[in-house]
Amino acid sequence: MDDESGISKISDILLQEIDHSLTIILRERQDYANLSETAEYETFKKAIEQFQPSPQLLDSKLRDFLERVIRSYIKNCLYEDQDDALDTRISCVFYQFAKVRGTKTVSNCLPSDISLISIVLKRGSEQRSWESRFFLFVWLSVLILAPFPLAKIDLHLPDKIYNVAFEYLKTGSKETDAASVLMARFLSRVDSRDYRDLFISEYFNSLAWEHESNVFAKIGILSTINRMLKILTLEQLRNHLDRILTLISNEINDDSQQAPSSILRFFIKILGKLSLFFMRLEQYGNIEDIVSNLLKFLSHNDTVIRYSTAKQLSKIGLHLDSDSRQDILESLVNLLDISFMFDEGDEFQADLHLDPETIDIVSFHGVLLTLGEFCRLRLMSKKWITITGSICHRTLFVEQHRLTYSAGSNVRDASCFDCWSIFKKYRDAEIPPGVIVTLFKDLILVSCFDGDLMIRRAASATLQELIGRHGDLLFRQLSVPSQYISMFKVKLIEILDYTALGHITKSYQLPSQIYRRLNGLMHQEFVDFLLSSGIRNYNYSLRKLSSQALKEMVSISSDYDAENVIMKLRGEYKLCKEDGILNAIADLLSLLPERSVDSTQYHAMISNFTFDFHNDEFSKGEEYLHLLKELVARLGFQLNSNELDTVFNIIRTNREEITDEFKELSKYLKDIPLKYAERWIYYVKNGNLASAKALGYSPVMRERSQEVLELLSDIRLDANLRSSLIDSVSIFLQRDGYLNKTFIQGKLKLIEQLDDYTVTNKGDVGSFIRISSIDMIFENRDFFSSEDDRQAIEMRLLRLSCEVMDNVKLRSFSLLRSLEHWGSQVEDVTQSELLHNPQKYFGILLKLYDNENLCLESSKEFWKGYSFSGGSSQAVDKTINAAVYAFLRNWQVLTNEKKCAMLRIIFSLLGKGPLMKDKGSKGIRYNKMQTSCLRFVCNLIELNLEIPPEFELESLFVRTYNMTLGSSNYLRLTIAVRILTNLYLRDPKKFHGCKKRLQWLGEKHPLTKVKARAFEALQEIEFESQE
Amino acid sequence: MGLLSIIRKQKLREKEVRVLMLGLDNSGKTTIVRSLLHKDIQEISPTMGFNIDTISYKGFNINVWDIGGQSSLRTFWFNYFERTDFLVWVLDASSLQRLVENFKEFDKVLREDRLAGCGLLILINKIDIYDGDRQKLKEAITDTLRLKELQNHSWNLLCCSAYTGENLQDGLDWLVSEYEKKYYIL
């Protein structure tokens, strides 16, 4: 929903909110308190700011609100000096109204009680806050409009007003705007003539201007002059007009310095207003000067300046005779530097020479905006509508390519504006039918194919005007039978839906909808556009979308033969190797029947193709691979060595798009010469991901499976690469690889990939391998179906399902559930439920464990995994808590016998493991597991896990004791200290050895930190014993 | 400052009002527009299509989007350049059996977010051939369309005849005054 609609919907509620806030801020209630006023002001501000998109919605209550503001100010502040905060707050309320609704509008709601002039002026001159000055100056600007000589109230009053207004004109603060309103209104008074003369003669001359270095002062003066030109009469200004023009002309033409936009904006507005005065004085020379000056600003870098100029020029045009108007229009078009034939203005000039890459984008934008304004004000003759149409026919597609982006969307936007104005403001008979038809086709192309969402929408809005107002004429011109015209109108508007245009992919599919629903309307234009520019677009995504759209448009009609279109493109590629052509040919090839074309001609076409992976865009390689894939797939194309070399050159570019295309190509490459098979494996060994990922589709895998299997165990290879190789093995197995002897014999090696815990500075990269392995087994369950396989897999999955990483454990759990026998044991829960409710997840796992009679080895694997979740330093608190609480809950329903068995297995993990001597990743992993397990056990006993009396808890003491021997692992020792303390406190006699060990650690351990922990533990024991 | 905000500001300044003319088929939407434009109303075939006409009235340019009764309306609510100010819903006084159908369509249209806040003028057309109690008819329609429950929309219900021109001007007067009330109080 846009902002305007949003505010319309809630404006009544917001007005009530404002009404309520004001009762508090303005102290209309007796029970006010300072604090609530400040808070209420924030509420008020929030409410009023929401009116920004549609400030007029304030109007129904604005007068009432402002009267209350004034009433409160008069009552609480105007004659009092005590409450500065309230003064400022009320003034802030006024400022917010002025900010949202405009100073002029709010000033119209202020009372004009002449008796208040002196006090308001006095207070305004004395106030410290700018908000208060702003409010009082605006109010004063209304008060001084009273039709009485000000000097009669107080002889010095005019002086005082002039001085105070002038002082604050220069500050550059927010009250400058109010001071400018005050000054302009003051100078517009009949009795202010001398001040008026003084103001202009003293400050608006070249000398004073040069000396004034303060930009804010200049802006203040200009804004006052601008306002004066709005409210003063010709008679009041007659003597000053030349002076104002001269100064501005001099400033504009002073090449030594360029005025800032904030000043230029006023220059332009003032020039526009001056021209209207000169028109009344019939001083056409001055008008000509003004127009010449304004024309220069159409190429200003600031859009605001360009638009402001366009508006002023069109305003001047509105008051000129048609010949002079024509002169302005000709000057405008001359600014474009295009060879336009004015004599042929009546003829639509479809092939206007205009090179989008070299034109001055800002000038075009400025000129098009002005032409649009001329159209909107109906200042164009039929000839000029034709000229504007001829220009828009080209500018609707302007795009200028820069290094990292393309410019020109403002030119296209302004072109839509021009067309919109023409179609909205002119009747059928006033627009040449040729212009209507051509622009219609252009706008349809822009609606469907422009890369910028706003331009597509602008074009479609323009089409609505065109079809709604000139639809009958248009479709008659397009030879649509009269009985179908209404249908065409509605269907077209429906197809060019605001929402559909919002998605670039959908908008590129609109031409086929238009074709299908509107009897092939514009079919040729769509194909021509896509062929001539769409498929070669600068933007990679648009090129691909165009290519797909072209394929669709060629396929839906018998008017086009894909082979002919391909032949045309081949010819063009021969002449110029533009990006996108190969891609389009590739897409079109898929329309040809298999093996219908002699493929040899394609060898010639791509024989000169080269790819430099250091410098070339990846897309160049991507489309080459795409073409080869289609050639091989459709035409049985055999790649020669040159082409294979290029392919292997392209895949050195590490891009997903390249990998995907290479995978596609690999699916169809049947015979790969030995040299390239070796190169493929060489690439894999050297870390090339594309070759690893595509290997599964290639016959090379069959021939080199032993090498691949060995590579999987090569821990020197990057984990990502090994994970990709596993993906490839998975694909190979699915594609009839179940009979491959190497993999049959090497199944265990494949299953063992589930045990990869490689850790690098990027973290647990082994998880990539574990995930790929889980997926591989999942996809090839039939291959891993023997009893031995099942046992080896299940054992590992029990561990993986209990681990910390969500994506590993949930994938593993899914695989476990999918295995025969396990599926019926697991309750039916969704992945998302498992993910968001870890306690439930662990509960399910423990239930599974209880129900199954697992062998010792499987049980150990289960608790290895569980220890990580229940005690790993890497696990988040949520996971640890979930694992521990699920364990405790499950513990309550177990028999003592089961409890003892479970504890024995868990504690056995704390013993010296078979791999402890392994210093590699497996050894490190085992150590980590033990520390996690120790922490898990520590968490349990600290939560008073009830140990069956018959269980030999001494075993925990022994295990813990042993784990402290010769260890300098601070984390492990800290946990051990906690366990030893807990055991001792449980039974000091039975576990007196714990205290002894703690004493030894406290006295003799080489690490001070460990000593300190042990010492603290002993203190705790001492303290608890005394209790 | 974008082009759009400028155009929208100017729309306000230049008193451009956008009106969508909606209603079931054969309710007389096109005849009303043609009557207001003083065009021939004798032979009008059903509007399956879509037309835009501008009626200049009291200094306002009222751009009327007349959309055929059987069109899919969603695409017309809003466009890049401007939003809808008023909906004119036309009912056929000689076809009151379609009131429920009218309500369903009407309700569907008003749920559209982009129409939030727009004014609503309900015209009971072909009143010249209706010989019942007009006041009761208006009450029945007010109830059926649940007009009194409407929030965020100012509304008015008028009996009119595109054929005789009765009350059409009152309809325009209401549009203009509502627009002024909303945007030109100050």
Coordinates of C-alpha atoms in Angstrom, one line a residue, chain A residues 420 423-424 457-470 489-490 493-494 496 498, chain B residues 11 16-23 28-30 32-34 36-37 47 49-55 61-69 71-90 115 172 175:
Chain A
W420 CA 1.4 10.5 -20.7
F423 CA -2.3 11.2 -24.4
K424 CA -4.0 12.8 -21.4
R457 CA 5.1 1.0 -14.3
A458 CA 5.3 4.5 -15.7
A459 CA 5.0 3.0 -19.2
S460 CA 2.0 1.0 -18.2
A461 CA 0.3 4.0 -16.6
T462 CA 0.9 5.9 -19.8
L463 CA -0.7 3.0 -21.8
Q464 CA -3.7 3.3 -19.6
E465 CA -4.2 6.9 -20.6
L466 CA -3.5 6.0 -24.2
I467 CA -5.9 3.1 -24.4
G468 CA -8.6 4.7 -22.3
R469 CA -8.6 7.9 -24.3
H470 CA -7.5 6.9 -27.8
K489 CA -8.5 -2.6 -24.4
V490 CA -9.5 -4.5 -21.2
I493 CA -4.7 -3.3 -19.3
E494 CA -5.3 -6.6 -17.3
L496 CA 0.0 -5.0 -17.9
Y498 CA 0.7 -3.1 -11.7
Chain B
K11 CA -2.7 17.4 -9.9
E16 CA -7.4 17.2 -11.5
V17 CA -9.8 14.6 -10.0
R18 CA -9.7 10.9 -10.9
V19 CA -13.0 9.0 -10.7
L20 CA -13.6 5.3 -11.3
M21 CA -17.0 4.6 -12.6
L22 CA -18.0 1.1 -11.5
G23 CA -21.1 -1.0 -11.2
G28 CA -25.8 2.7 -17.3
K29 CA -22.3 3.9 -16.5
T30 CA -21.4 4.9 -20.0
I32 CA -24.1 8.7 -17.5
V33 CA -20.7 9.8 -18.7
R34 CA -22.0 10.5 -22.2
L36 CA -22.6 14.5 -18.7
L37 CA -20.5 15.2 -21.8
T47 CA -19.2 -1.4 -22.5
G49 CA -14.0 -2.1 -22.7
F50 CA -12.6 0.9 -20.9
N51 CA -12.7 4.6 -21.7
I52 CA -11.4 7.7 -20.0
D53 CA -13.2 11.0 -20.5
T54 CA -12.5 14.4 -18.9
I55 CA -15.5 16.4 -17.7
N61 CA -11.0 18.5 -14.6
I62 CA -12.9 15.3 -13.6
N63 CA -11.2 12.4 -15.3
V64 CA -13.7 9.6 -15.4
W65 CA -12.5 6.1 -15.9
D66 CA -15.4 4.1 -17.2
I67 CA -14.7 0.5 -16.8
G68 CA -16.9 -2.2 -18.3
G69 CA -19.1 -4.1 -15.8
S71 CA -13.8 -6.3 -16.4
S72 CA -11.3 -7.4 -13.9
L73 CA -11.1 -4.2 -11.9
R74 CA -8.0 -4.7 -9.8
T75 CA -5.6 -3.3 -12.4
F76 CA -7.4 0.1 -12.5
W77 CA -7.3 1.1 -8.9
F78 CA -4.0 2.7 -9.0
N79 CA -1.2 3.6 -11.4
Y80 CA 2.2 5.0 -11.4
F81 CA 1.1 8.6 -11.9
E82 CA -2.0 9.0 -9.8
R83 CA -4.4 7.5 -7.4
T84 CA -8.2 7.3 -7.3
D85 CA -10.1 10.1 -5.7
F86 CA -13.6 8.9 -6.1
L87 CA -15.5 5.7 -6.8
V88 CA -18.9 6.2 -8.5
W89 CA -20.9 3.1 -8.1
V90 CA -23.9 2.9 -10.4
L115 CA -8.9 2.8 -2.5
L172 CA -20.9 16.3 -9.8
L175 CA -17.8 15.3 -6.0

